[in-house]
Amino acid sequence: MNKEALKQRILELKKKKNAVILAHNYQRKDIQDIADILGDSLDLSRKAKNLDKDIIVFAGVRFMAETAKILSPSKKVLLPSPDANCEMADMAKREDVIRLRKQYPDAKIVCYVNTYAEVKAECDICCTSRNAKNVVKSLDAKRIVFIPDRNLAHYVQKEVPEKEIIPFDGYCYVHDELITQKDLILQKEMHKNAKIIAHPEAREEVLQMADFVASTNGMLKIIEEEPYDEYIIATEADMTTRLANMFPNKKFYPASKKAICRGMKSITLENIYESLLKEQYEVVLEEDIIKRAQKALLKMIEIS
Ligand code: 13P
Ligand code: SF4
């Protein structure tokens, strides 16, 4: 089946089954084209909460589909690929949170949304890259254990110096390893007038070179508001696809073309079609985990 026919089939099935497709900003153009809602983690979490559909198909990674299930437990949530993992979320286990709580009894524990449900269930509150600073500021504790992203933890520490952030040693290989300072220097030499926007999952030396630091939706907002015509984008390479679609008169250069998230890219038009057709792979979570993880997510949404 060619791509256009496949897209047509997906749209038909979506209608027939009263389904909705949520997609993260890192998805490929074909998937961005058929998504009902495209966004960053915060946006997708908020929107997953009040959908009047029977099925949610999540074109993103597992923790995002789990978040949709936690916030809409009565809906059937489908993740089209069993390989759609976030390798940073894989680094933090429930036992780590339990151990850290014992080790730092006076601290509050903040879980980045890039964690699995059973990890969220053990923490005090969640955050995304967009609201991490405000979430940490809102807590009535001086010490904050921040799980799992060490780079985001470091960024928040700089922004909120009045707190003591205790970082977990997790990281995202796309931002930490595949986007280097050297890449930015090279891009800047080629595009002298371009401004640099970096995701806070990137290393400190990359953030230091950036004109702006933002979540993926935060990037959209900056470009909308700022007068500049060219940007170097230091995050997953397909973010430039999303930006080029939205701002056809501006130019976007990925900091590194190698910055590709394997989990995100395991979602394809083919497996979205199969997912809708066979209603696979359903996200199933224990009721107790849903309840406890929901508390942490709702607290976050309340203050965002
Ligand atoms: P955003 O919430 O900024 O979209 O980031 C999600 C993510 O996984 C970044 O790697
Ligand atoms: Fe996880 Fe990194 Fe992929 Fe984002 S880009 S989903 S943090 S592995």
PDB file of C-alpha atoms and ligand atoms in Angstrom:
ATOM      1  CA  MET A   1       0.000   0.000   0.000  1.00  0.00           C
ATOM      2  CA  ASN A   2       1.409   3.423  -0.804  1.00  0.00           C
ATOM      3  CA  LYS A   3       1.693   6.124   1.860  1.00  0.00           C
ATOM      4  CA  GLU A   4      -1.337   8.140   0.818  1.00  0.00           C
ATOM      5  CA  ALA A   5      -3.560   5.035   0.749  1.00  0.00           C
ATOM      6  CA  LEU A   6      -2.241   4.038   4.154  1.00  0.00           C
ATOM      7  CA  LYS A   7      -2.976   7.489   5.573  1.00  0.00           C
ATOM      8  CA  GLN A   8      -6.501   7.273   4.161  1.00  0.00           C
ATOM      9  CA  ARG A   9      -7.061   3.853   5.779  1.00  0.00           C
ATOM     10  CA  ILE A  10      -5.816   5.185   9.123  1.00  0.00           C
ATOM     11  CA  LEU A  11      -8.215   8.138   8.969  1.00  0.00           C
ATOM     12  CA  GLU A  12     -11.124   5.819   8.111  1.00  0.00           C
ATOM     13  CA  LEU A  13     -10.321   3.398  10.939  1.00  0.00           C
ATOM     14  CA  LYS A  14      -9.859   6.273  13.363  1.00  0.00           C
ATOM     15  CA  LYS A  15     -13.338   7.532  12.589  1.00  0.00           C
ATOM     16  CA  LYS A  16     -14.939   4.090  12.697  1.00  0.00           C
ATOM     17  CA  LYS A  17     -13.409   3.248  16.084  1.00  0.00           C
ATOM     18  CA  ASN A  18     -13.860   6.711  17.630  1.00  0.00           C
ATOM     19  CA  ALA A  19     -10.110   6.973  18.129  1.00  0.00           C
ATOM     20  CA  VAL A  20      -7.728   9.889  18.426  1.00  0.00           C
ATOM     21  CA  ILE A  21      -4.028  10.032  17.517  1.00  0.00           C
ATOM     22  CA  LEU A  22      -1.732  11.907  19.884  1.00  0.00           C
ATOM     23  CA  ALA A  23       1.800  12.476  18.601  1.00  0.00           C
ATOM     24  CA  HIS A  24       4.967  13.913  20.054  1.00  0.00           C
ATOM     25  CA  ASN A  25       6.793  16.721  18.223  1.00  0.00           C
ATOM     26  CA  TYR A  26       9.668  14.308  17.347  1.00  0.00           C
ATOM     27  CA  GLN A  27       7.533  12.118  15.081  1.00  0.00           C
ATOM     28  CA  ARG A  28       8.225  11.918  11.346  1.00  0.00           C
ATOM     29  CA  LYS A  29       6.386  14.243   8.973  1.00  0.00           C
ATOM     30  CA  ASP A  30       3.955  11.514   7.761  1.00  0.00           C
ATOM     31  CA  ILE A  31       2.853  10.903  11.316  1.00  0.00           C
ATOM     32  CA  GLN A  32       2.680  14.594  12.157  1.00  0.00           C
ATOM     33  CA  ASP A  33       0.315  14.879   9.159  1.00  0.00           C
ATOM     34  CA  ILE A  34      -2.235  12.373  10.503  1.00  0.00           C
ATOM     35  CA  ALA A  35      -2.058  13.356  14.186  1.00  0.00           C
ATOM     36  CA  ASP A  36      -5.067  15.008  15.838  1.00  0.00           C
ATOM     37  CA  ILE A  37      -2.913  16.501  18.564  1.00  0.00           C
ATOM     38  CA  LEU A  38       0.805  17.236  18.305  1.00  0.00           C
ATOM     39  CA  GLY A  39       2.761  18.537  21.246  1.00  0.00           C
ATOM     40  CA  ASP A  40       5.371  18.314  23.986  1.00  0.00           C
ATOM     41  CA  SER A  41       5.020  16.098  27.055  1.00  0.00           C
ATOM     42  CA  LEU A  42       3.118  18.679  29.091  1.00  0.00           C
ATOM     43  CA  ASP A  43       0.721  19.552  26.312  1.00  0.00           C
ATOM     44  CA  LEU A  44      -0.008  15.909  25.502  1.00  0.00           C
ATOM     45  CA  SER A  45      -0.536  15.072  29.205  1.00  0.00           C
ATOM     46  CA  ARG A  46      -3.000  17.919  29.643  1.00  0.00           C
ATOM     47  CA  LYS A  47      -4.893  17.087  26.469  1.00  0.00           C
ATOM     48  CA  ALA A  48      -5.045  13.342  27.169  1.00  0.00           C
ATOM     49  CA  LYS A  49      -7.080  14.129  30.274  1.00  0.00           C
ATOM     50  CA  ASN A  50     -10.363  15.267  28.746  1.00  0.00           C
ATOM     51  CA  LEU A  51     -10.763  13.416  25.464  1.00  0.00           C
ATOM     52  CA  ASP A  52     -14.239  12.159  24.531  1.00  0.00           C
ATOM     53  CA  LYS A  53     -12.861   9.249  22.455  1.00  0.00           C
ATOM     54  CA  ASP A  54     -12.847   5.506  23.114  1.00  0.00           C
ATOM     55  CA  ILE A  55      -9.301   4.817  21.926  1.00  0.00           C
ATOM     56  CA  ILE A  56      -6.107   6.851  22.198  1.00  0.00           C
ATOM     57  CA  VAL A  57      -3.308   5.845  19.818  1.00  0.00           C
ATOM     58  CA  PHE A  58      -0.050   7.283  21.093  1.00  0.00           C
ATOM     59  CA  ALA A  59       2.627   8.060  18.513  1.00  0.00           C
ATOM     60  CA  GLY A  60       5.402   8.589  21.015  1.00  0.00           C
ATOM     61  CA  VAL A  61       7.321   6.534  23.541  1.00  0.00           C
ATOM     62  CA  ARG A  62       5.983   4.197  26.236  1.00  0.00           C
ATOM     63  CA  PHE A  63       6.092   6.587  29.186  1.00  0.00           C
ATOM     64  CA  MET A  64       3.949   9.039  27.193  1.00  0.00           C
ATOM     65  CA  ALA A  65       1.336   6.375  26.420  1.00  0.00           C
ATOM     66  CA  GLU A  66       1.394   5.361  30.095  1.00  0.00           C
ATOM     67  CA  THR A  67       0.830   8.986  31.095  1.00  0.00           C
ATOM     68  CA  ALA A  68      -2.233   9.102  28.838  1.00  0.00           C
ATOM     69  CA  LYS A  69      -3.527   5.886  30.456  1.00  0.00           C
ATOM     70  CA  ILE A  70      -2.919   7.245  33.980  1.00  0.00           C
ATOM     71  CA  LEU A  71      -4.838  10.415  33.165  1.00  0.00           C
ATOM     72  CA  SER A  72      -7.602   8.649  31.206  1.00  0.00           C
ATOM     73  CA  PRO A  73      -7.864   5.207  32.828  1.00  0.00           C
ATOM     74  CA  SER A  74     -11.226   4.376  31.263  1.00  0.00           C
ATOM     75  CA  LYS A  75      -9.850   4.745  27.724  1.00  0.00           C
ATOM     76  CA  LYS A  76      -8.097   2.081  25.698  1.00  0.00           C
ATOM     77  CA  VAL A  77      -4.573   3.430  25.102  1.00  0.00           C
ATOM     78  CA  LEU A  78      -2.519   1.869  22.311  1.00  0.00           C
ATOM     79  CA  LEU A  79       1.210   2.137  21.677  1.00  0.00           C
ATOM     80  CA  PRO A  80       1.788   1.062  18.041  1.00  0.00           C
ATOM     81  CA  SER A  81       5.318  -0.286  18.578  1.00  0.00           C
ATOM     82  CA  PRO A  82       6.571  -2.525  21.403  1.00  0.00           C
ATOM     83  CA  ASP A  83      10.031  -0.984  20.823  1.00  0.00           C
ATOM     84  CA  ALA A  84       8.963   2.586  21.542  1.00  0.00           C
ATOM     85  CA  ASN A  85      11.079   2.977  24.658  1.00  0.00           C
ATOM     86  CA  CYS A  86      12.667   6.081  26.109  1.00  0.00           C
ATOM     87  CA  GLU A  87      16.153   4.975  27.073  1.00  0.00           C
ATOM     88  CA  MET A  88      16.336   7.607  29.808  1.00  0.00           C
ATOM     89  CA  ALA A  89      13.101   6.320  31.394  1.00  0.00           C
ATOM     90  CA  ASP A  90      14.642   2.813  31.315  1.00  0.00           C
ATOM     91  CA  MET A  91      17.407   4.028  33.671  1.00  0.00           C
ATOM     92  CA  ALA A  92      15.258   4.750  36.756  1.00  0.00           C
ATOM     93  CA  LYS A  93      13.574   1.916  38.650  1.00  0.00           C
ATOM     94  CA  ARG A  94      10.975   1.955  41.420  1.00  0.00           C
ATOM     95  CA  GLU A  95      13.634   0.599  43.827  1.00  0.00           C
ATOM     96  CA  ASP A  96      15.825   3.652  43.121  1.00  0.00           C
ATOM     97  CA  VAL A  97      13.085   6.000  44.335  1.00  0.00           C
ATOM     98  CA  ILE A  98      12.509   3.892  47.459  1.00  0.00           C
ATOM     99  CA  ARG A  99      16.262   3.869  48.206  1.00  0.00           C
ATOM    100  CA  LEU A 100      16.592   7.634  47.657  1.00  0.00           C
ATOM    101  CA  ARG A 101      13.624   8.347  49.904  1.00  0.00           C
ATOM    102  CA  LYS A 102      15.349   6.437  52.716  1.00  0.00           C
ATOM    103  CA  GLN A 103      18.642   8.164  51.992  1.00  0.00           C
ATOM    104  CA  TYR A 104      17.145  11.700  51.957  1.00  0.00           C
ATOM    105  CA  PRO A 105      14.149  11.612  54.337  1.00  0.00           C
ATOM    106  CA  ASP A 106      13.818  15.423  54.435  1.00  0.00           C
ATOM    107  CA  ALA A 107      13.744  15.809  50.627  1.00  0.00           C
ATOM    108  CA  LYS A 108      10.846  15.918  48.180  1.00  0.00           C
ATOM    109  CA  ILE A 109      11.155  13.634  45.176  1.00  0.00           C
ATOM    110  CA  VAL A 110      10.451  15.031  41.708  1.00  0.00           C
ATOM    111  CA  CYS A 111      10.072  12.632  38.806  1.00  0.00           C
ATOM    112  CA  TYR A 112      10.588  13.875  35.300  1.00  0.00           C
ATOM    113  CA  VAL A 113       7.635  12.717  33.177  1.00  0.00           C
ATOM    114  CA  ASN A 114      10.177  10.541  31.309  1.00  0.00           C
ATOM    115  CA  THR A 115       9.716   7.727  33.857  1.00  0.00           C
ATOM    116  CA  TYR A 116       7.482   4.662  34.022  1.00  0.00           C
ATOM    117  CA  ALA A 117       4.209   4.588  35.965  1.00  0.00           C
ATOM    118  CA  GLU A 118       5.614   2.510  38.828  1.00  0.00           C
ATOM    119  CA  VAL A 119       8.360   5.120  39.340  1.00  0.00           C
ATOM    120  CA  LYS A 120       5.861   8.009  39.224  1.00  0.00           C
ATOM    121  CA  ALA A 121       3.770   6.171  41.830  1.00  0.00           C
ATOM    122  CA  GLU A 122       6.632   6.504  44.357  1.00  0.00           C
ATOM    123  CA  CYS A 123       7.421  10.200  43.873  1.00  0.00           C
ATOM    124  CA  ASP A 124       5.886  13.390  45.331  1.00  0.00           C
ATOM    125  CA  ILE A 125       5.257  15.197  42.065  1.00  0.00           C
ATOM    126  CA  CYS A 126       6.050  14.944  38.350  1.00  0.00           C
ATOM    127  CA  CYS A 127       7.442  17.597  36.042  1.00  0.00           C
ATOM    128  CA  THR A 128       8.185  18.047  32.367  1.00  0.00           C
ATOM    129  CA  SER A 129      11.017  20.032  30.821  1.00  0.00           C
ATOM    130  CA  ARG A 130       8.589  22.963  30.424  1.00  0.00           C
ATOM    131  CA  ASN A 131       7.505  23.248  34.061  1.00  0.00           C
ATOM    132  CA  ALA A 132      10.451  21.691  35.977  1.00  0.00           C
ATOM    133  CA  LYS A 133      11.597  25.054  37.341  1.00  0.00           C
ATOM    134  CA  ASN A 134       8.124  26.003  38.637  1.00  0.00           C
ATOM    135  CA  VAL A 135       7.465  22.551  40.075  1.00  0.00           C
ATOM    136  CA  VAL A 136      10.724  22.626  42.063  1.00  0.00           C
ATOM    137  CA  LYS A 137      10.054  26.207  43.230  1.00  0.00           C
ATOM    138  CA  SER A 138       6.569  25.233  44.437  1.00  0.00           C
ATOM    139  CA  LEU A 139       7.784  22.556  46.872  1.00  0.00           C
ATOM    140  CA  ASP A 140       8.040  23.200  50.615  1.00  0.00           C
ATOM    141  CA  ALA A 141      11.381  21.436  50.982  1.00  0.00           C
ATOM    142  CA  LYS A 142      14.905  22.763  50.658  1.00  0.00           C
ATOM    143  CA  ARG A 143      16.297  19.515  49.235  1.00  0.00           C
ATOM    144  CA  ILE A 144      14.877  18.026  46.065  1.00  0.00           C
ATOM    145  CA  VAL A 145      15.785  14.625  44.649  1.00  0.00           C
ATOM    146  CA  PHE A 146      15.434  14.889  40.874  1.00  0.00           C
ATOM    147  CA  ILE A 147      14.938  11.674  38.824  1.00  0.00           C
ATOM    148  CA  PRO A 148      16.225  10.627  36.285  1.00  0.00           C
ATOM    149  CA  ASP A 149      17.813  13.343  34.082  1.00  0.00           C
ATOM    150  CA  ARG A 150      21.066  14.737  35.485  1.00  0.00           C
ATOM    151  CA  ASN A 151      21.287  17.455  32.799  1.00  0.00           C
ATOM    152  CA  LEU A 152      17.776  18.757  33.450  1.00  0.00           C
ATOM    153  CA  ALA A 153      18.520  18.578  37.196  1.00  0.00           C
ATOM    154  CA  HIS A 154      21.634  20.664  36.666  1.00  0.00           C
ATOM    155  CA  TYR A 155      19.714  23.207  34.577  1.00  0.00           C
ATOM    156  CA  VAL A 156      16.984  23.506  37.245  1.00  0.00           C
ATOM    157  CA  GLN A 157      19.641  23.913  39.963  1.00  0.00           C
ATOM    158  CA  LYS A 158      21.007  26.953  38.114  1.00  0.00           C
ATOM    159  CA  GLU A 159      17.530  28.423  37.712  1.00  0.00           C
ATOM    160  CA  VAL A 160      16.466  27.743  41.296  1.00  0.00           C
ATOM    161  CA  PRO A 161      19.598  28.360  43.402  1.00  0.00           C
ATOM    162  CA  GLU A 162      17.637  28.564  46.671  1.00  0.00           C
ATOM    163  CA  LYS A 163      17.025  24.779  46.544  1.00  0.00           C
ATOM    164  CA  GLU A 164      19.530  21.954  46.762  1.00  0.00           C
ATOM    165  CA  ILE A 165      18.949  19.560  43.874  1.00  0.00           C
ATOM    166  CA  ILE A 166      20.169  15.989  44.280  1.00  0.00           C
ATOM    167  CA  PRO A 167      20.384  14.564  40.747  1.00  0.00           C
ATOM    168  CA  PHE A 168      19.955  10.945  39.728  1.00  0.00           C
ATOM    169  CA  ASP A 169      22.607   9.866  37.213  1.00  0.00           C
ATOM    170  CA  GLY A 170      20.318   9.297  34.207  1.00  0.00           C
ATOM    171  CA  TYR A 171      20.551  10.964  30.809  1.00  0.00           C
ATOM    172  CA  CYS A 172      19.155  10.935  27.291  1.00  0.00           C
ATOM    173  CA  TYR A 173      21.655   9.558  24.758  1.00  0.00           C
ATOM    174  CA  VAL A 174      20.150  11.730  22.005  1.00  0.00           C
ATOM    175  CA  HIS A 175      20.780  14.986  23.876  1.00  0.00           C
ATOM    176  CA  ASP A 176      23.767  13.996  26.004  1.00  0.00           C
ATOM    177  CA  GLU A 177      25.815  12.034  23.464  1.00  0.00           C
ATOM    178  CA  LEU A 178      24.598  12.870  19.967  1.00  0.00           C
ATOM    179  CA  ILE A 179      24.590  16.678  20.273  1.00  0.00           C
ATOM    180  CA  THR A 180      28.012  18.091  21.140  1.00  0.00           C
ATOM    181  CA  GLN A 181      29.509  21.530  21.577  1.00  0.00           C
ATOM    182  CA  LYS A 182      31.561  20.798  18.446  1.00  0.00           C
ATOM    183  CA  ASP A 183      28.327  20.269  16.462  1.00  0.00           C
ATOM    184  CA  LEU A 184      27.077  23.676  17.561  1.00  0.00           C
ATOM    185  CA  ILE A 185      30.348  25.410  16.698  1.00  0.00           C
ATOM    186  CA  LEU A 186      30.200  23.860  13.235  1.00  0.00           C
ATOM    187  CA  GLN A 187      26.566  24.858  12.683  1.00  0.00           C
ATOM    188  CA  LYS A 188      27.226  28.374  13.927  1.00  0.00           C
ATOM    189  CA  GLU A 189      30.136  28.731  11.473  1.00  0.00           C
ATOM    190  CA  MET A 190      27.818  27.716   8.621  1.00  0.00           C
ATOM    191  CA  HIS A 191      24.844  29.827   9.769  1.00  0.00           C
ATOM    192  CA  LYS A 192      26.289  32.904  11.417  1.00  0.00           C
ATOM    193  CA  ASN A 193      22.986  34.727  11.889  1.00  0.00           C
ATOM    194  CA  ALA A 194      21.122  31.771  13.348  1.00  0.00           C
ATOM    195  CA  LYS A 195      20.069  31.761  17.005  1.00  0.00           C
ATOM    196  CA  ILE A 196      20.559  28.558  18.994  1.00  0.00           C
ATOM    197  CA  ILE A 197      17.659  26.965  20.888  1.00  0.00           C
ATOM    198  CA  ALA A 198      18.558  23.959  23.048  1.00  0.00           C
ATOM    199  CA  HIS A 199      16.489  21.436  24.997  1.00  0.00           C
ATOM    200  CA  PRO A 200      17.425  21.296  28.711  1.00  0.00           C
ATOM    201  CA  GLU A 201      18.223  17.571  28.392  1.00  0.00           C
ATOM    202  CA  ALA A 202      21.413  18.659  26.588  1.00  0.00           C
ATOM    203  CA  ARG A 203      24.775  18.955  28.366  1.00  0.00           C
ATOM    204  CA  GLU A 204      25.751  22.115  30.198  1.00  0.00           C
ATOM    205  CA  GLU A 205      28.380  23.123  27.612  1.00  0.00           C
ATOM    206  CA  VAL A 206      25.689  22.956  24.900  1.00  0.00           C
ATOM    207  CA  LEU A 207      23.224  24.985  27.012  1.00  0.00           C
ATOM    208  CA  GLN A 208      25.934  27.583  27.597  1.00  0.00           C
ATOM    209  CA  MET A 209      26.140  28.235  23.859  1.00  0.00           C
ATOM    210  CA  ALA A 210      22.362  28.512  23.483  1.00  0.00           C
ATOM    211  CA  ASP A 211      20.483  31.800  23.081  1.00  0.00           C
ATOM    212  CA  PHE A 212      17.351  30.087  24.429  1.00  0.00           C
ATOM    213  CA  VAL A 213      16.665  26.905  26.426  1.00  0.00           C
ATOM    214  CA  ALA A 214      13.192  25.400  26.041  1.00  0.00           C
ATOM    215  CA  SER A 215      10.978  22.327  25.880  1.00  0.00           C
ATOM    216  CA  THR A 216       9.833  21.355  22.399  1.00  0.00           C
ATOM    217  CA  ASN A 217       6.600  23.404  22.645  1.00  0.00           C
ATOM    218  CA  GLY A 218       8.594  26.166  24.323  1.00  0.00           C
ATOM    219  CA  MET A 219      10.652  26.299  21.113  1.00  0.00           C
ATOM    220  CA  LEU A 220       7.487  26.945  19.064  1.00  0.00           C
ATOM    221  CA  LYS A 221       6.561  29.822  21.348  1.00  0.00           C
ATOM    222  CA  ILE A 222      10.008  31.433  21.154  1.00  0.00           C
ATOM    223  CA  ILE A 223      10.027  31.294  17.349  1.00  0.00           C
ATOM    224  CA  GLU A 224       6.527  32.759  17.235  1.00  0.00           C
ATOM    225  CA  GLU A 225       7.506  35.671  19.457  1.00  0.00           C
ATOM    226  CA  GLU A 226      11.094  36.451  18.422  1.00  0.00           C
ATOM    227  CA  PRO A 227      11.974  38.363  15.237  1.00  0.00           C
ATOM    228  CA  TYR A 228      14.825  36.065  14.061  1.00  0.00           C
ATOM    229  CA  ASP A 229      14.676  34.196  10.747  1.00  0.00           C
ATOM    230  CA  GLU A 230      17.147  31.347  11.330  1.00  0.00           C
ATOM    231  CA  TYR A 231      17.591  28.882  14.165  1.00  0.00           C
ATOM    232  CA  ILE A 232      19.916  26.005  15.068  1.00  0.00           C
ATOM    233  CA  ILE A 233      17.842  23.474  16.977  1.00  0.00           C
ATOM    234  CA  ALA A 234      19.646  21.419  19.618  1.00  0.00           C
ATOM    235  CA  THR A 235      17.217  18.569  20.188  1.00  0.00           C
ATOM    236  CA  GLU A 236      15.969  15.500  18.285  1.00  0.00           C
ATOM    237  CA  ALA A 237      16.511  16.188  14.579  1.00  0.00           C
ATOM    238  CA  ASP A 238      12.847  15.837  13.523  1.00  0.00           C
ATOM    239  CA  MET A 239      11.904  18.839  15.627  1.00  0.00           C
ATOM    240  CA  THR A 240      13.078  20.882  12.632  1.00  0.00           C
ATOM    241  CA  THR A 241      10.428  19.098  10.509  1.00  0.00           C
ATOM    242  CA  ARG A 242       7.727  20.292  12.894  1.00  0.00           C
ATOM    243  CA  LEU A 243       9.163  23.815  12.930  1.00  0.00           C
ATOM    244  CA  ALA A 244       9.529  24.038   9.143  1.00  0.00           C
ATOM    245  CA  ASN A 245       5.860  23.046   8.830  1.00  0.00           C
ATOM    246  CA  MET A 246       4.741  25.698  11.243  1.00  0.00           C
ATOM    247  CA  PHE A 247       7.024  28.507  10.110  1.00  0.00           C
ATOM    248  CA  PRO A 248       7.579  28.103   6.353  1.00  0.00           C
ATOM    249  CA  ASN A 249       9.265  31.505   6.084  1.00  0.00           C
ATOM    250  CA  LYS A 250      11.986  30.745   8.621  1.00  0.00           C
ATOM    251  CA  LYS A 251      15.018  28.435   8.396  1.00  0.00           C
ATOM    252  CA  PHE A 252      15.849  25.650  10.833  1.00  0.00           C
ATOM    253  CA  TYR A 253      19.032  23.584  11.094  1.00  0.00           C
ATOM    254  CA  PRO A 254      19.336  20.542  13.364  1.00  0.00           C
ATOM    255  CA  ALA A 255      22.383  20.872  15.653  1.00  0.00           C
ATOM    256  CA  SER A 256      23.169  17.301  14.609  1.00  0.00           C
ATOM    257  CA  LYS A 257      21.479  15.105  12.009  1.00  0.00           C
ATOM    258  CA  LYS A 258      22.601  12.136  14.116  1.00  0.00           C
ATOM    259  CA  ALA A 259      20.333  13.189  16.978  1.00  0.00           C
ATOM    260  CA  ILE A 260      17.644  10.597  16.299  1.00  0.00           C
ATOM    261  CA  CYS A 261      15.589   8.933  19.046  1.00  0.00           C
ATOM    262  CA  ARG A 262      15.320   5.210  18.248  1.00  0.00           C
ATOM    263  CA  GLY A 263      12.206   4.739  20.371  1.00  0.00           C
ATOM    264  CA  MET A 264      10.324   7.602  18.734  1.00  0.00           C
ATOM    265  CA  LYS A 265      11.357   6.397  15.286  1.00  0.00           C
ATOM    266  CA  SER A 266      10.035   2.879  15.890  1.00  0.00           C
ATOM    267  CA  ILE A 267       6.556   4.343  15.274  1.00  0.00           C
ATOM    268  CA  THR A 268       5.570   4.135  11.604  1.00  0.00           C
ATOM    269  CA  LEU A 269       2.437   4.677   9.517  1.00  0.00           C
ATOM    270  CA  GLU A 270       2.320   0.890   9.073  1.00  0.00           C
ATOM    271  CA  ASN A 271       2.310   0.093  12.781  1.00  0.00           C
ATOM    272  CA  ILE A 272      -0.211   2.870  13.522  1.00  0.00           C
ATOM    273  CA  TYR A 273      -2.513   1.231  10.980  1.00  0.00           C
ATOM    274  CA  GLU A 274      -1.949  -2.246  12.489  1.00  0.00           C
ATOM    275  CA  SER A 275      -2.439  -0.794  15.942  1.00  0.00           C
ATOM    276  CA  LEU A 276      -5.858   0.624  15.074  1.00  0.00           C
ATOM    277  CA  LEU A 277      -6.885  -2.470  13.156  1.00  0.00           C
ATOM    278  CA  LYS A 278      -5.895  -5.049  15.804  1.00  0.00           C
ATOM    279  CA  GLU A 279      -6.153  -2.710  18.814  1.00  0.00           C
ATOM    280  CA  GLN A 280      -2.560  -3.454  19.792  1.00  0.00           C
ATOM    281  CA  TYR A 281      -0.419  -2.901  21.900  1.00  0.00           C
ATOM    282  CA  GLU A 282      -2.680  -1.931  24.758  1.00  0.00           C
ATOM    283  CA  VAL A 283      -1.151  -0.154  27.763  1.00  0.00           C
ATOM    284  CA  VAL A 284      -2.203  -2.063  30.867  1.00  0.00           C
ATOM    285  CA  LEU A 285      -1.370  -0.765  34.350  1.00  0.00           C
ATOM    286  CA  GLU A 286      -2.360  -1.908  37.843  1.00  0.00           C
ATOM    287  CA  GLU A 287      -5.152   0.123  39.410  1.00  0.00           C
ATOM    288  CA  ASP A 288      -3.113   1.006  42.470  1.00  0.00           C
ATOM    289  CA  ILE A 289      -0.186   2.240  40.355  1.00  0.00           C
ATOM    290  CA  ILE A 290      -2.588   4.352  38.273  1.00  0.00           C
ATOM    291  CA  LYS A 291      -4.050   5.967  41.398  1.00  0.00           C
ATOM    292  CA  ARG A 292      -0.690   6.828  42.928  1.00  0.00           C
ATOM    293  CA  ALA A 293       0.952   7.980  39.705  1.00  0.00           C
ATOM    294  CA  GLN A 294      -2.148  10.043  38.887  1.00  0.00           C
ATOM    295  CA  LYS A 295      -1.710  12.023  42.117  1.00  0.00           C
ATOM    296  CA  ALA A 296       1.833  13.017  41.110  1.00  0.00           C
ATOM    297  CA  LEU A 297       0.727  13.989  37.599  1.00  0.00           C
ATOM    298  CA  LEU A 298      -2.362  15.937  38.700  1.00  0.00           C
ATOM    299  CA  LYS A 299      -0.286  17.905  41.217  1.00  0.00           C
ATOM    300  CA  MET A 300       2.005  18.852  38.366  1.00  0.00           C
ATOM    301  CA  ILE A 301      -0.852  19.846  36.035  1.00  0.00           C
ATOM    302  CA  GLU A 302      -2.389  21.956  38.826  1.00  0.00           C
ATOM    303  CA  ILE A 303       0.670  24.148  39.170  1.00  0.00           C
ATOM    304  CA  SER A 304       1.587  24.312  35.461  1.00  0.00           C
TER     305      SER A 304
HETATM  306  P1  13P B   1       9.386  17.719  25.634  1.00  0.00           P
HETATM  307  O1  13P B   1       8.494  17.595  26.816  1.00  0.00           O
HETATM  308  O2  13P B   1      10.157  19.000  25.617  1.00  0.00           O
HETATM  309  O3  13P B   1       8.652  17.509  24.362  1.00  0.00           O
HETATM  310  O4  13P B   1      10.531  16.605  25.737  1.00  0.00           O
HETATM  311  C1  13P B   1      10.269  15.249  25.743  1.00  0.00           C
HETATM  312  C2  13P B   1      11.466  14.466  25.480  1.00  0.00           C
HETATM  313  O5  13P B   1      11.469  13.274  25.598  1.00  0.00           O
HETATM  314  C3  13P B   1      12.647  15.158  25.079  1.00  0.00           C
HETATM  315  O6  13P B   1      13.635  14.274  24.727  1.00  0.00           O
HETATM  316 FE1  SF4 B   2      13.747   9.616  25.799  1.00  0.00          FE
HETATM  317 FE2  SF4 B   2      15.762  10.959  24.772  1.00  0.00          FE
HETATM  318 FE3  SF4 B   2      14.032   9.801  23.174  1.00  0.00          FE
HETATM  319 FE4  SF4 B   2      13.323  11.966  24.591  1.00  0.00          FE
HETATM  320  S1  SF4 B   2      14.830  11.860  22.933  1.00  0.00           S
HETATM  321  S2  SF4 B   2      12.122  10.099  24.319  1.00  0.00           S
HETATM  322  S3  SF4 B   2      14.468  11.598  26.468  1.00  0.00           S
HETATM  323  S4  SF4 B   2      15.431   8.760  24.592  1.00  0.00           S
END
